[in-house]
mmCIF file of C-alpha atoms in Angstrom:
data_model
loop_
_atom_site.group_PDB
_atom_site.id
_atom_site.type_symbol
_atom_site.label_atom_id
_atom_site.label_comp_id
_atom_site.label_asym_id
_atom_site.label_seq_id
_atom_site.Cartn_x
_atom_site.Cartn_y
_atom_site.Cartn_z
ATOM 1 C CA MET A 4 0.000 0.000 0.000
ATOM 2 C CA GLU A 5 1.236 3.477 -0.876
ATOM 3 C CA ILE A 6 1.064 5.911 2.032
ATOM 4 C CA GLY A 7 1.418 9.665 1.814
ATOM 5 C CA ILE A 8 0.242 13.144 2.724
ATOM 6 C CA ASP A 9 -2.263 15.595 1.248
ATOM 7 C CA SER A 10 -2.115 19.306 1.998
ATOM 8 C CA PHE A 11 -4.428 22.242 1.350
ATOM 9 C CA ALA A 12 -1.646 24.728 2.156
ATOM 10 C CA ALA A 13 -3.345 26.228 5.202
ATOM 11 C CA ALA A 14 -3.003 30.017 5.334
ATOM 12 C CA HIS A 15 -2.563 32.177 8.419
ATOM 13 C CA PHE A 16 -5.005 35.040 8.677
ATOM 14 C CA THR A 17 -6.560 37.299 11.276
ATOM 15 C CA GLY A 18 -10.174 38.273 10.717
ATOM 16 C CA THR A 19 -10.520 39.090 7.048
ATOM 17 C CA ALA A 20 -6.865 39.909 6.394
ATOM 18 C CA ASN A 21 -4.089 37.605 5.305
ATOM 19 C CA ASP A 22 -0.653 38.122 6.816
ATOM 20 C CA PRO A 23 1.873 38.059 3.921
ATOM 21 C CA ALA A 24 4.862 37.322 6.162
ATOM 22 C CA LYS A 25 3.080 34.407 7.803
ATOM 23 C CA ASN A 26 1.944 33.070 4.440
ATOM 24 C CA ILE A 27 5.517 33.186 3.135
ATOM 25 C CA GLN A 28 6.531 31.100 6.136
ATOM 26 C CA ALA A 29 3.570 28.748 5.710
ATOM 27 C CA MET A 30 4.539 28.043 2.090
ATOM 28 C CA ALA A 31 8.171 27.503 3.032
ATOM 29 C CA ASN A 32 7.044 25.095 5.755
ATOM 30 C CA LEU A 33 4.856 23.204 3.308
ATOM 31 C CA LEU A 34 7.724 22.726 0.868
ATOM 32 C CA GLU A 35 9.936 21.601 3.739
ATOM 33 C CA ARG A 36 7.320 18.973 4.626
ATOM 34 C CA VAL A 37 7.213 17.692 1.044
ATOM 35 C CA GLN A 38 10.988 17.396 0.962
ATOM 36 C CA PHE A 39 11.037 15.704 4.363
ATOM 37 C CA ALA A 40 8.302 13.263 3.299
ATOM 38 C CA ASP A 41 10.434 12.339 0.293
ATOM 39 C CA GLU A 42 13.441 11.706 2.528
ATOM 40 C CA ALA A 43 11.321 9.792 5.074
ATOM 41 C CA GLY A 44 10.213 7.270 2.461
ATOM 42 C CA LEU A 45 6.592 8.308 1.969
ATOM 43 C CA ASP A 46 5.138 7.390 -1.412
ATOM 44 C CA VAL A 47 3.040 10.384 -2.444
ATOM 45 C CA PHE A 48 2.353 14.027 -1.595
ATOM 46 C CA GLY A 49 -0.774 15.775 -2.857
ATOM 47 C CA ILE A 50 -1.716 19.453 -3.029
ATOM 48 C CA GLY A 51 -5.383 20.454 -3.076
ATOM 49 C CA GLU A 52 -7.093 23.278 -4.918
ATOM 50 C CA HIS A 53 -9.190 25.880 -3.127
ATOM 51 C CA HIS A 54 -10.059 29.493 -3.787
ATOM 52 C CA ARG A 55 -10.598 30.704 -0.220
ATOM 53 C CA LYS A 56 -8.657 32.845 2.219
ATOM 54 C CA GLU A 57 -8.006 29.839 4.495
ATOM 55 C CA PHE A 58 -5.776 28.136 1.930
ATOM 56 C CA LEU A 59 -2.779 28.980 -0.274
ATOM 57 C CA ASP A 60 -3.381 26.257 -2.887
ATOM 58 C CA SER A 61 -5.329 28.135 -5.574
ATOM 59 C CA ALA A 62 -2.465 27.413 -8.019
ATOM 60 C CA PRO A 63 -1.411 23.892 -6.949
ATOM 61 C CA ILE A 64 0.687 23.197 -10.038
ATOM 62 C CA THR A 65 3.043 26.001 -8.965
ATOM 63 C CA ILE A 66 3.527 24.432 -5.537
ATOM 64 C CA LEU A 67 3.969 20.954 -7.015
ATOM 65 C CA SER A 68 6.552 22.238 -9.479
ATOM 66 C CA ALA A 69 8.541 23.845 -6.674
ATOM 67 C CA ALA A 70 8.317 20.560 -4.768
ATOM 68 C CA ALA A 71 9.490 18.612 -7.824
ATOM 69 C CA ALA A 72 12.747 20.547 -7.873
ATOM 70 C CA MET A 73 13.355 19.717 -4.198
ATOM 71 C CA THR A 74 12.517 15.988 -4.224
ATOM 72 C CA LYS A 75 13.795 12.815 -5.854
ATOM 73 C CA ARG A 76 11.373 9.911 -5.590
ATOM 74 C CA ILE A 77 8.012 10.862 -4.052
ATOM 75 C CA LYS A 78 4.989 11.002 -6.376
ATOM 76 C CA LEU A 79 3.462 14.476 -6.729
ATOM 77 C CA THR A 80 -0.267 14.763 -7.282
ATOM 78 C CA SER A 81 -3.206 17.107 -7.145
ATOM 79 C CA ALA A 82 -5.743 16.502 -4.389
ATOM 80 C CA VAL A 83 -7.962 17.362 -6.235
ATOM 81 C CA THR A 84 -7.850 19.304 -9.497
ATOM 82 C CA VAL A 85 -11.254 21.020 -9.784
ATOM 83 C CA LEU A 86 -11.650 19.896 -13.382
ATOM 84 C CA SER A 87 -15.184 21.234 -13.823
ATOM 85 C CA ALA A 88 -13.913 24.825 -13.579
ATOM 86 C CA ALA A 89 -10.684 24.282 -15.534
ATOM 87 C CA ASP A 90 -9.590 23.917 -19.148
ATOM 88 C CA PRO A 91 -8.587 20.258 -19.692
ATOM 89 C CA VAL A 92 -6.014 21.284 -22.298
ATOM 90 C CA ARG A 93 -4.239 23.530 -19.812
ATOM 91 C CA VAL A 94 -4.574 20.951 -17.026
ATOM 92 C CA PHE A 95 -2.884 18.337 -19.209
ATOM 93 C CA GLN A 96 -0.131 20.723 -20.294
ATOM 94 C CA ASN A 97 0.550 21.747 -16.696
ATOM 95 C CA PHE A 98 0.814 18.199 -15.419
ATOM 96 C CA ALA A 99 2.768 17.001 -18.438
ATOM 97 C CA SER A 100 5.261 19.781 -17.659
ATOM 98 C CA LEU A 101 5.306 18.719 -13.999
ATOM 99 C CA ASP A 102 5.939 15.152 -15.132
ATOM 100 C CA ILE A 103 8.971 16.313 -17.112
ATOM 101 C CA ILE A 104 10.312 18.448 -14.243
ATOM 102 C CA SER A 105 9.879 15.561 -11.783
ATOM 103 C CA LYS A 106 11.218 12.935 -14.205
ATOM 104 C CA GLY A 107 7.979 10.957 -14.259
ATOM 105 C CA ARG A 108 6.414 11.491 -10.825
ATOM 106 C CA ALA A 109 3.300 13.557 -11.629
ATOM 107 C CA GLU A 110 -0.302 12.431 -11.174
ATOM 108 C CA ILE A 111 -3.717 14.059 -11.470
ATOM 109 C CA ILE A 112 -6.630 13.415 -9.143
ATOM 110 C CA ALA A 113 -9.565 14.971 -10.984
ATOM 111 C CA GLY A 114 -12.725 15.903 -9.143
ATOM 112 C CA ARG A 115 -15.455 18.458 -8.663
ATOM 113 C CA GLY A 116 -14.171 19.778 -5.329
ATOM 114 C CA SER A 117 -15.872 20.041 -1.943
ATOM 115 C CA PHE A 118 -16.261 23.850 -2.189
ATOM 116 C CA ILE A 119 -18.045 25.755 -4.947
ATOM 117 C CA GLU A 120 -16.010 28.996 -5.190
ATOM 118 C CA ALA A 121 -14.216 27.938 -8.382
ATOM 119 C CA TYR A 122 -17.445 27.860 -10.402
ATOM 120 C CA PRO A 123 -18.463 31.546 -10.272
ATOM 121 C CA LEU A 124 -14.807 32.573 -10.141
ATOM 122 C CA PHE A 125 -14.134 31.074 -13.572
ATOM 123 C CA GLY A 126 -17.555 31.775 -15.065
ATOM 124 C CA PHE A 127 -19.305 28.406 -14.760
ATOM 125 C CA SER A 128 -22.806 27.644 -13.517
ATOM 126 C CA LEU A 129 -23.579 25.161 -10.773
ATOM 127 C CA HIS A 130 -26.658 24.222 -12.800
ATOM 128 C CA ASN A 131 -24.223 22.368 -15.070
ATOM 129 C CA TYR A 132 -22.388 20.726 -12.163
ATOM 130 C CA ASP A 133 -22.291 17.150 -13.447
ATOM 131 C CA GLU A 134 -22.378 17.909 -17.167
ATOM 132 C CA LEU A 135 -19.291 20.123 -16.873
ATOM 133 C CA PHE A 136 -17.306 17.437 -15.124
ATOM 134 C CA ALA A 137 -18.335 14.600 -17.435
ATOM 135 C CA GLU A 138 -17.459 16.559 -20.577
ATOM 136 C CA LYS A 139 -14.145 17.873 -19.279
ATOM 137 C CA LEU A 140 -13.092 14.478 -17.970
ATOM 138 C CA ASP A 141 -13.825 12.999 -21.395
ATOM 139 C CA LEU A 142 -11.644 15.642 -23.048
ATOM 140 C CA LEU A 143 -8.814 15.192 -20.552
ATOM 141 C CA LEU A 144 -8.765 11.439 -21.141
ATOM 142 C CA GLN A 145 -8.820 11.902 -24.911
ATOM 143 C CA ILE A 146 -5.890 14.333 -24.715
ATOM 144 C CA ARG A 147 -3.998 11.761 -22.657
ATOM 145 C CA GLU A 148 -4.514 9.144 -25.361
ATOM 146 C CA ASN A 149 -4.063 11.305 -28.462
ATOM 147 C CA GLU A 150 -1.266 13.693 -29.360
ATOM 148 C CA VAL A 151 -3.402 15.144 -32.163
ATOM 149 C CA LEU A 152 -7.084 15.514 -31.432
ATOM 150 C CA THR A 153 -10.384 16.503 -33.007
ATOM 151 C CA TRP A 154 -13.083 17.054 -30.397
ATOM 152 C CA LYS A 155 -16.353 18.920 -29.921
ATOM 153 C CA GLY A 156 -18.303 19.605 -26.760
ATOM 154 C CA ARG A 157 -20.814 21.945 -25.189
ATOM 155 C CA PHE A 158 -18.769 23.980 -22.718
ATOM 156 C CA ARG A 159 -15.483 24.533 -24.542
ATOM 157 C CA PRO A 160 -14.536 25.604 -28.101
ATOM 158 C CA ALA A 161 -14.017 22.636 -30.409
ATOM 159 C CA LEU A 162 -10.599 21.249 -31.300
ATOM 160 C CA ASP A 163 -9.962 20.510 -34.969
ATOM 161 C CA ASN A 164 -6.925 18.331 -35.649
ATOM 162 C CA VAL A 165 -4.964 20.139 -32.922
ATOM 163 C CA ALA A 166 -1.662 18.868 -31.487
ATOM 164 C CA ILE A 167 -1.296 19.234 -27.705
ATOM 165 C CA TYR A 168 2.159 19.525 -26.142
ATOM 166 C CA PRO A 169 4.223 18.802 -24.176
ATOM 167 C CA ARG A 170 3.682 15.081 -23.761
ATOM 168 C CA PRO A 171 4.440 13.599 -20.336
ATOM 169 C CA VAL A 172 7.246 11.213 -19.428
ATOM 170 C CA GLN A 173 4.754 8.624 -18.190
ATOM 171 C CA SER A 174 2.539 6.941 -20.741
ATOM 172 C CA PRO A 175 -0.197 7.131 -19.785
ATOM 173 C CA LEU A 176 -0.046 9.991 -17.303
ATOM 174 C CA PRO A 177 -1.814 8.655 -14.157
ATOM 175 C CA ILE A 178 -5.287 10.133 -13.695
ATOM 176 C CA TRP A 179 -7.350 9.208 -10.643
ATOM 177 C CA LEU A 180 -10.960 10.167 -10.025
ATOM 178 C CA GLY A 181 -11.545 11.912 -6.691
ATOM 179 C CA VAL A 182 -14.995 11.256 -5.220
ATOM 180 C CA GLY A 183 -17.049 11.997 -2.120
ATOM 181 C CA GLY A 184 -20.226 9.994 -1.587
ATOM 182 C CA THR A 185 -22.178 10.146 -4.859
ATOM 183 C CA PRO A 186 -22.950 6.687 -6.348
ATOM 184 C CA GLN A 187 -22.830 8.105 -9.886
ATOM 185 C CA SER A 188 -19.214 9.211 -9.335
ATOM 186 C CA PHE A 189 -18.146 5.752 -8.176
ATOM 187 C CA ALA A 190 -19.872 4.092 -11.136
ATOM 188 C CA ARG A 191 -18.307 6.593 -13.563
ATOM 189 C CA ALA A 192 -14.808 5.851 -12.297
ATOM 190 C CA GLY A 193 -15.383 2.119 -12.693
ATOM 191 C CA SER A 194 -16.848 2.367 -16.180
ATOM 192 C CA LEU A 195 -13.789 4.384 -17.265
ATOM 193 C CA GLY A 196 -11.315 2.061 -15.544
ATOM 194 C CA LEU A 197 -9.815 4.928 -13.537
ATOM 195 C CA PRO A 198 -8.268 4.481 -10.097
ATOM 196 C CA LEU A 199 -10.505 5.872 -7.379
ATOM 197 C CA MET A 200 -9.546 8.260 -4.547
ATOM 198 C CA VAL A 201 -12.258 8.382 -1.898
ATOM 199 C CA ALA A 202 -12.354 11.372 0.461
ATOM 200 C CA VAL A 203 -13.644 10.227 3.846
ATOM 201 C CA ILE A 204 -13.724 13.122 6.297
ATOM 202 C CA GLY A 205 -16.494 11.953 8.605
ATOM 203 C CA GLY A 206 -18.667 9.034 9.614
ATOM 204 C CA GLU A 207 -17.487 5.429 9.533
ATOM 205 C CA THR A 208 -15.124 4.463 6.729
ATOM 206 C CA ARG A 209 -16.623 0.977 6.380
ATOM 207 C CA ARG A 210 -19.922 2.508 5.247
ATOM 208 C CA PHE A 211 -18.295 3.293 1.891
ATOM 209 C CA ARG A 212 -18.048 -0.417 1.029
ATOM 210 C CA PRO A 213 -21.291 -0.540 -1.039
ATOM 211 C CA LEU A 214 -20.090 2.406 -3.142
ATOM 212 C CA ILE A 215 -16.686 0.811 -3.695
ATOM 213 C CA ASP A 216 -18.406 -2.447 -4.635
ATOM 214 C CA LEU A 217 -20.433 -0.414 -7.154
ATOM 215 C CA TYR A 218 -17.169 0.982 -8.568
ATOM 216 C CA ARG A 219 -15.624 -2.460 -8.929
ATOM 217 C CA GLN A 220 -18.757 -3.929 -10.485
ATOM 218 C CA ALA A 221 -18.994 -1.082 -13.009
ATOM 219 C CA GLY A 222 -15.340 -1.620 -13.891
ATOM 220 C CA LYS A 223 -15.839 -5.347 -14.307
ATOM 221 C CA GLU A 224 -18.852 -4.820 -16.571
ATOM 222 C CA ALA A 225 -16.795 -2.393 -18.652
ATOM 223 C CA GLY A 226 -14.134 -5.068 -19.150
ATOM 224 C CA PHE A 227 -11.394 -3.799 -16.843
ATOM 225 C CA ALA A 228 -9.212 -6.210 -14.886
ATOM 226 C CA PRO A 229 -9.414 -6.062 -11.073
ATOM 227 C CA GLU A 230 -5.810 -4.844 -10.794
ATOM 228 C CA GLN A 231 -6.727 -1.767 -12.851
ATOM 229 C CA LEU A 232 -9.439 -0.780 -10.373
ATOM 230 C CA LYS A 233 -7.316 0.669 -7.590
ATOM 231 C CA VAL A 234 -8.883 2.348 -4.566
ATOM 232 C CA GLY A 235 -7.254 5.071 -2.500
ATOM 233 C CA LEU A 236 -8.431 6.647 0.747
ATOM 234 C CA HIS A 237 -7.983 10.307 1.723
ATOM 235 C CA SER A 238 -8.490 10.762 5.478
ATOM 236 C CA LEU A 239 -7.930 13.491 8.007
ATOM 237 C CA GLY A 240 -5.156 12.262 10.265
ATOM 238 C CA TYR A 241 -2.201 12.943 12.501
ATOM 239 C CA VAL A 242 0.295 10.660 14.214
ATOM 240 C CA ALA A 243 2.155 11.281 17.492
ATOM 241 C CA GLU A 244 4.101 9.038 19.875
ATOM 242 C CA THR A 245 0.907 8.136 21.764
ATOM 243 C CA THR A 246 -2.775 8.205 20.916
ATOM 244 C CA GLN A 247 -3.643 10.632 23.711
ATOM 245 C CA GLN A 248 -0.904 13.023 22.640
ATOM 246 C CA ALA A 249 -2.102 12.894 19.020
ATOM 247 C CA LYS A 250 -5.686 13.662 19.987
ATOM 248 C CA ASP A 251 -4.790 16.459 22.374
ATOM 249 C CA GLU A 252 -2.539 18.136 19.810
ATOM 250 C CA PHE A 253 -4.813 17.722 16.793
ATOM 251 C CA TYR A 254 -8.187 18.598 18.323
ATOM 252 C CA PRO A 255 -7.913 22.401 18.821
ATOM 253 C CA GLY A 256 -7.096 23.174 15.180
ATOM 254 C CA TYR A 257 -9.556 20.563 13.904
ATOM 255 C CA ALA A 258 -12.368 22.025 16.002
ATOM 256 C CA GLU A 259 -11.610 25.584 14.899
ATOM 257 C CA VAL A 260 -11.586 24.768 11.163
ATOM 258 C CA PHE A 261 -14.683 22.565 11.106
ATOM 259 C CA THR A 262 -16.658 24.886 13.352
ATOM 260 C CA ARG A 263 -15.841 27.787 11.026
ATOM 261 C CA ILE A 264 -16.747 25.830 7.891
ATOM 262 C CA GLY A 265 -19.820 24.514 9.687
ATOM 263 C CA LYS A 266 -21.189 28.039 10.036
ATOM 264 C CA GLU A 267 -21.343 28.207 6.238
ATOM 265 C CA ARG A 268 -22.969 24.802 5.843
ATOM 266 C CA GLY A 269 -25.321 24.725 8.798
ATOM 267 C CA TRP A 270 -23.352 22.282 10.953
ATOM 268 C CA PRO A 271 -23.307 22.607 14.746
ATOM 269 C CA PRO A 272 -20.032 23.546 16.466
ATOM 270 C CA VAL A 273 -17.546 20.703 16.880
ATOM 271 C CA THR A 274 -17.339 19.147 20.343
ATOM 272 C CA ARG A 275 -14.619 17.022 21.910
ATOM 273 C CA GLN A 276 -17.113 14.179 22.265
ATOM 274 C CA GLN A 277 -17.816 14.208 18.531
ATOM 275 C CA PHE A 278 -14.114 14.323 17.790
ATOM 276 C CA GLU A 279 -13.426 11.341 20.054
ATOM 277 C CA ALA A 280 -16.127 9.357 18.274
ATOM 278 C CA GLN A 281 -14.667 10.203 14.857
ATOM 279 C CA ALA A 282 -11.204 9.193 16.074
ATOM 280 C CA GLY A 283 -12.514 5.917 17.459
ATOM 281 C CA HIS A 284 -12.377 2.319 16.284
ATOM 282 C CA PHE A 285 -14.400 2.709 13.062
ATOM 283 C CA GLY A 286 -14.289 6.502 12.687
ATOM 284 C CA ALA A 287 -12.824 8.334 9.712
ATOM 285 C CA LEU A 288 -10.196 10.340 11.622
ATOM 286 C CA LEU A 289 -6.782 8.623 11.650
ATOM 287 C CA VAL A 290 -5.505 10.374 14.763
ATOM 288 C CA GLY A 291 -3.391 8.345 17.174
ATOM 289 C CA GLY A 292 -0.135 6.541 17.889
ATOM 290 C CA PRO A 293 1.714 4.598 15.155
ATOM 291 C CA GLU A 294 0.647 1.091 16.155
ATOM 292 C CA GLU A 295 -3.019 2.020 16.517
ATOM 293 C CA ILE A 296 -3.114 3.935 13.230
ATOM 294 C CA ALA A 297 -1.348 1.171 11.314
ATOM 295 C CA GLU A 298 -3.897 -1.298 12.686
ATOM 296 C CA ARG A 299 -6.781 0.980 11.695
ATOM 297 C CA ILE A 300 -5.418 1.466 8.174
ATOM 298 C CA LEU A 301 -5.328 -2.299 7.715
ATOM 299 C CA ARG A 302 -8.824 -2.576 9.198
ATOM 300 C CA HIS A 303 -10.145 0.091 6.825
ATOM 301 C CA SER A 304 -8.507 -1.683 3.896
ATOM 302 C CA GLU A 305 -10.086 -4.991 4.807
ATOM 303 C CA ALA A 306 -13.494 -3.379 5.321
ATOM 304 C CA LEU A 307 -13.331 -1.760 1.883
ATOM 305 C CA GLY A 308 -12.137 -4.858 0.043
ATOM 306 C CA GLY A 309 -8.514 -3.708 -0.244
ATOM 307 C CA ILE A 310 -7.033 -0.255 -0.815
ATOM 308 C CA SER A 311 -3.899 0.646 -2.764
ATOM 309 C CA ARG A 312 -3.200 4.092 -1.299
ATOM 310 C CA LEU A 313 -3.825 6.005 1.932
ATOM 311 C CA THR A 314 -3.151 9.726 2.303
ATOM 312 C CA PHE A 315 -3.242 11.683 5.559
ATOM 313 C CA GLN A 316 -4.699 15.198 5.341
ATOM 314 C CA MET A 317 -3.053 16.790 8.390
ATOM 315 C CA ASP A 318 -3.166 20.528 7.649
ATOM 316 C CA ASN A 319 -3.798 22.106 11.024
ATOM 317 C CA ALA A 320 -2.816 25.665 11.813
ATOM 318 C CA ALA A 321 -2.693 24.868 15.520
ATOM 319 C CA LEU A 322 0.196 22.447 14.995
ATOM 320 C CA PRO A 323 3.745 23.801 14.782
ATOM 321 C CA GLN A 324 6.041 22.692 11.971
ATOM 322 C CA SER A 325 8.076 20.540 14.345
ATOM 323 C CA LYS A 326 4.995 18.459 15.236
ATOM 324 C CA LEU A 327 4.003 17.976 11.587
ATOM 325 C CA LEU A 328 7.527 16.896 10.668
ATOM 326 C CA LYS A 329 7.543 14.459 13.583
ATOM 327 C CA SER A 330 4.249 13.007 12.376
ATOM 328 C CA ILE A 331 5.699 12.492 8.892
ATOM 329 C CA GLU A 332 8.754 10.852 10.452
ATOM 330 C CA LEU A 333 6.547 8.432 12.411
ATOM 331 C CA ILE A 334 4.576 7.577 9.279
ATOM 332 C CA GLY A 335 7.791 6.771 7.425
ATOM 333 C CA GLU A 336 9.626 4.956 10.218
ATOM 334 C CA LYS A 337 6.782 3.061 11.872
ATOM 335 C CA ILE A 338 3.463 3.092 10.026
ATOM 336 C CA ILE A 339 4.695 2.167 6.541
ATOM 337 C CA PRO A 340 6.678 -0.869 7.795
ATOM 338 C CA LEU A 341 3.767 -1.981 9.997
ATOM 339 C CA VAL A 342 1.238 -1.712 7.151
ATOM 340 C CA ASN A 343 3.420 -3.225 4.434
ATOM 341 C CA GLY A 344 5.574 -5.554 6.498
#
């Protein structure tokens, strides 16, 4: 199983104002974590895409390119690329360039995103939410397969015998489908034979088994071999020397972020009791000591019928850089050997 980190490049702000000096430091810290993850033996590092003041990842390809120049072996991926609000031609060109810079380590996780800011920002309507994604995913996959392409769609000008460059080092360039909890998304990924990255940020991870079964069945019916139908899991998580330490350190920042986002979405404020339940035996939060988290990763994998990748999303402004680096160290030194040993 591949194990890695996802980051949304958490920003530091007070009220409505960003602090440029703090954001410079936050970006430097993020790049240090990518480099350290590479040295610690982690398999993958992903950068999200958001268009909000809380995050610095509105241009993830720029961050990934900087990381490529500082690393040697770790895979570099989006987490996710909001494809519905992007131009697939430019997405492919960006990641093909990243693949060249990194000498064949780039990947795309394409999705619709968990926030909606990108749609009005780039002039797209939420009324076309699914149609936008389906059409743009089709174009992206056709570009991956064809150096010269003729294509026509509804939301983008047609392409008439157009060559698209550069071409990536990897053939094909890895493209995963990032999904939340919509059955149609799981079935789509299976019917296209694309690896699946499932974002589980709440509830019980095992409850996603019927959706993953739907993905595998759709892939089988479309003629894809089981080994092509890989499943990855994106989970909020943090590792410390002991489970109690991990919970005590992670909770304050977790509660602040989800309470703030909850005000927008109508959720009640986060409580410690809720957090403890989510960090429990079957909960989605992978917060704890190395042995416990390794055991839970294996349990989640078994419950879901086998997963190929697990990424920790541990952005937390309440945690100092030293704690995040220590968590990455523990993942590399203890969790990866326990999971794959």
